[in-house]
Amino acid sequence: MKVVLVGFMGSGKTTVSRLLGQKMNLPVTDLDDVIVEQAGPIPVIFETNGETFFRQIEHDLLLECLDQEGILATGGGTPIREDNVAALTDDDALVVLLKANPETTVARVDNDPNRPLLKEDFSTKHVQEMIDARAEHYQNVCDMQIQTDAYTPDEIAEMIIREVVDREREVG
């Protein structure tokens, strides 16, 4: 069983992935953590080599992570590359889009220095522009979407588990 969480930063991917892993007794991988382990701090990668270099590392490690069973929390920008979209949609994983309003996102990321794309502007207007720019990419990969503002992480995890159970019933 494989569940992949996608969505903009601050949507709850890391928190929900950990809960899912506990509840489903599955290993959890956070793509950002894998990147940090393999290549160093994300802000340093952005500053030193730029976003294009970072996105290539992210792509390569995404492919490795998709070979593993369990729960995968992707980075907020993972679905913006077409080859990532292809990898996510060709895989047998349940891909869940977690969404949050820009006000919620700003409150959750709260000037986190590890968010290089918001380094210059943490405003709700800027966050909304970035969410809008990525919306189609997120839609292209997801099998299910949840507006996280309205639910606790535990409730979100339970919704995803119900979807997994329903899909397993359909298959066999």
Short mmCIF file of C-alpha atoms in Angstrom, two decimals:
data_model
loop_
_atom_site.label_atom_id
_atom_site.label_comp_id
_atom_site.label_asym_id
_atom_site.label_seq_id
_atom_site.Cartn_x
_atom_site.Cartn_y
_atom_site.Cartn_z
CA MET A 1 0.00 0.00 0.00
CA LYS A 2 1.22 3.44 -0.93
CA VAL A 3 -0.24 6.86 -0.09
CA VAL A 4 1.35 10.05 -1.42
CA LEU A 5 0.47 13.45 0.03
CA VAL A 6 0.82 16.53 -2.16
CA GLY A 7 -0.07 20.16 -1.55
CA PHE A 8 1.30 23.60 -0.92
CA MET A 9 3.62 24.19 2.01
CA GLY A 10 1.80 24.35 5.31
CA SER A 11 -1.09 22.19 4.10
CA GLY A 12 -0.33 19.46 6.64
CA LYS A 13 1.55 16.87 4.59
CA THR A 14 4.21 16.11 7.20
CA THR A 15 1.83 16.01 10.18
CA VAL A 16 -0.78 13.90 8.41
CA SER A 17 1.82 11.52 6.95
CA ARG A 18 3.14 10.75 10.43
CA LEU A 19 -0.35 10.07 11.75
CA LEU A 20 -1.16 7.85 8.76
CA GLY A 21 2.01 5.88 9.28
CA GLN A 22 1.14 5.27 12.93
CA LYS A 23 -2.49 4.39 12.25
CA MET A 24 -1.77 2.15 9.24
CA ASN A 25 1.45 0.69 10.62
CA LEU A 26 3.32 1.75 7.48
CA PRO A 27 6.72 3.43 7.04
CA VAL A 28 6.68 7.18 6.46
CA THR A 29 9.01 9.09 4.17
CA ASP A 30 9.13 12.88 3.97
CA LEU A 31 10.71 13.86 0.65
CA ASP A 32 12.09 17.09 2.10
CA ASP A 33 13.83 15.11 4.86
CA VAL A 34 15.34 12.77 2.27
CA ILE A 35 16.61 15.77 0.29
CA VAL A 36 18.20 17.25 3.42
CA GLU A 37 19.84 13.90 4.25
CA GLN A 38 21.21 13.46 0.72
CA ALA A 39 22.02 17.02 -0.34
CA GLY A 40 21.92 19.33 2.68
CA PRO A 41 19.58 22.07 3.89
CA ILE A 42 17.02 23.14 1.32
CA PRO A 43 17.61 26.90 1.73
CA VAL A 44 21.33 26.33 1.14
CA ILE A 45 20.61 24.32 -2.03
CA PHE A 46 18.39 27.16 -3.29
CA GLU A 47 20.96 29.85 -2.44
CA THR A 48 23.96 27.95 -3.78
CA ASN A 49 22.59 26.21 -6.85
CA GLY A 50 19.12 27.63 -7.49
CA GLU A 51 15.63 26.20 -7.74
CA THR A 52 16.24 24.27 -10.98
CA PHE A 53 19.06 22.29 -9.37
CA PHE A 54 16.90 21.66 -6.30
CA ARG A 55 13.99 20.43 -8.45
CA GLN A 56 16.29 17.93 -10.18
CA ILE A 57 17.42 16.51 -6.85
CA GLU A 58 13.78 16.40 -5.75
CA HIS A 59 12.81 14.53 -8.93
CA ASP A 60 15.57 11.94 -8.61
CA LEU A 61 14.74 11.25 -4.98
CA LEU A 62 10.99 11.17 -5.69
CA LEU A 63 11.56 8.30 -8.12
CA GLU A 64 13.50 6.40 -5.45
CA CYS A 65 10.80 7.04 -2.84
CA LEU A 66 7.99 5.90 -5.15
CA ASP A 67 9.66 2.48 -5.29
CA GLN A 68 8.89 2.00 -1.59
CA GLU A 69 5.65 1.04 0.12
CA GLY A 70 4.22 3.30 2.80
CA ILE A 71 3.33 6.95 3.20
CA LEU A 72 5.18 9.66 1.26
CA ALA A 73 4.87 13.37 2.00
CA THR A 74 6.16 15.32 -1.00
CA GLY A 75 7.49 18.85 -1.11
CA GLY A 76 5.05 21.63 -1.97
CA GLY A 77 6.54 22.11 -5.44
CA THR A 78 6.98 18.46 -6.38
CA PRO A 79 3.99 18.36 -8.78
CA ILE A 80 5.11 21.42 -10.77
CA ARG A 81 7.47 19.31 -12.91
CA GLU A 82 5.82 17.33 -15.68
CA ASP A 83 8.10 14.33 -15.13
CA ASN A 84 7.02 14.28 -11.49
CA VAL A 85 3.37 14.42 -12.58
CA ALA A 86 4.02 11.44 -14.84
CA ALA A 87 5.74 9.52 -12.06
CA LEU A 88 2.97 10.25 -9.56
CA THR A 89 0.14 9.37 -11.93
CA ASP A 90 1.80 6.24 -13.35
CA ASP A 91 2.34 4.88 -9.87
CA ASP A 92 -0.27 2.75 -8.09
CA ALA A 93 -0.35 5.06 -5.07
CA LEU A 94 -3.36 6.91 -3.75
CA VAL A 95 -2.36 10.57 -4.26
CA VAL A 96 -4.07 12.92 -1.81
CA LEU A 97 -4.06 16.69 -2.25
CA LEU A 98 -4.10 18.57 1.04
CA LYS A 99 -5.25 22.17 0.65
CA ALA A 100 -5.26 25.14 3.03
CA ASN A 101 -6.39 28.73 2.74
CA PRO A 102 -3.56 31.27 2.40
CA GLU A 103 -4.28 32.70 5.87
CA THR A 104 -3.92 29.23 7.37
CA THR A 105 -0.75 28.64 5.38
CA VAL A 106 0.86 31.88 6.56
CA ALA A 107 -0.04 31.06 10.17
CA ARG A 108 1.39 27.54 9.85
CA VAL A 109 4.69 28.47 8.19
CA ASP A 110 5.09 31.60 10.33
CA ASN A 111 8.24 33.06 8.71
CA ASP A 112 10.00 29.67 8.75
CA PRO A 113 13.51 30.26 7.33
CA ASN A 114 13.36 26.81 5.70
CA ARG A 115 10.78 28.10 3.19
CA PRO A 116 13.04 29.71 0.56
CA LEU A 117 10.21 30.52 -1.86
CA LEU A 118 8.59 32.70 0.80
CA LYS A 119 11.84 34.23 1.98
CA GLU A 120 11.03 37.68 0.58
CA ASP A 121 7.25 37.72 1.01
CA PHE A 122 5.17 35.86 3.61
CA SER A 123 1.97 37.76 2.79
CA THR A 124 -1.34 35.99 2.22
CA LYS A 125 -1.53 37.68 -1.19
CA HIS A 126 1.80 36.15 -2.27
CA VAL A 127 0.85 32.74 -0.87
CA GLN A 128 -2.48 32.86 -2.74
CA GLU A 129 -0.66 33.72 -5.98
CA MET A 130 1.67 30.75 -5.52
CA ILE A 131 -1.21 28.40 -4.68
CA ASP A 132 -3.10 29.61 -7.77
CA ALA A 133 -0.02 29.10 -9.96
CA ARG A 134 0.30 25.49 -8.76
CA ALA A 135 -3.39 24.57 -8.56
CA GLU A 136 -3.60 22.91 -11.96
CA HIS A 137 -0.47 20.86 -11.28
CA TYR A 138 -1.91 19.63 -7.99
CA GLN A 139 -5.22 18.76 -9.66
CA ASN A 140 -3.43 16.76 -12.34
CA VAL A 141 -1.94 14.31 -9.85
CA CYS A 142 -4.54 13.85 -7.13
CA ASP A 143 -7.06 11.07 -6.63
CA MET A 144 -8.60 12.77 -3.59
CA GLN A 145 -8.46 16.24 -2.07
CA ILE A 146 -9.09 17.55 1.42
CA GLN A 147 -9.43 21.16 2.60
CA THR A 148 -7.38 20.89 5.79
CA ASP A 149 -8.60 24.13 7.41
CA ALA A 150 -11.87 22.44 8.38
CA TYR A 151 -10.44 19.31 10.02
CA THR A 152 -7.92 18.16 12.59
CA PRO A 153 -4.92 16.15 11.37
CA ASP A 154 -6.46 13.08 12.99
CA GLU A 155 -9.73 13.57 11.10
CA ILE A 156 -7.81 14.00 7.85
CA ALA A 157 -5.87 10.79 8.48
CA GLU A 158 -9.13 8.94 9.13
CA MET A 159 -10.63 10.25 5.85
CA ILE A 160 -7.62 8.97 3.94
CA ILE A 161 -7.78 5.59 5.67
CA ARG A 162 -11.47 5.26 4.73
CA GLU A 163 -10.54 5.99 1.11
CA VAL A 164 -7.78 3.37 1.21
CA VAL A 165 -10.19 0.78 2.65
CA ASP A 166 -12.81 1.62 0.00
CA ARG A 167 -10.24 1.25 -2.79
CA GLU A 168 -9.02 -2.07 -1.41
CA ARG A 169 -12.63 -3.36 -1.36
CA GLU A 170 -13.07 -2.36 -5.00
CA VAL A 171 -9.93 -4.20 -6.06
CA GLY A 172 -10.48 -7.40 -4.24
#
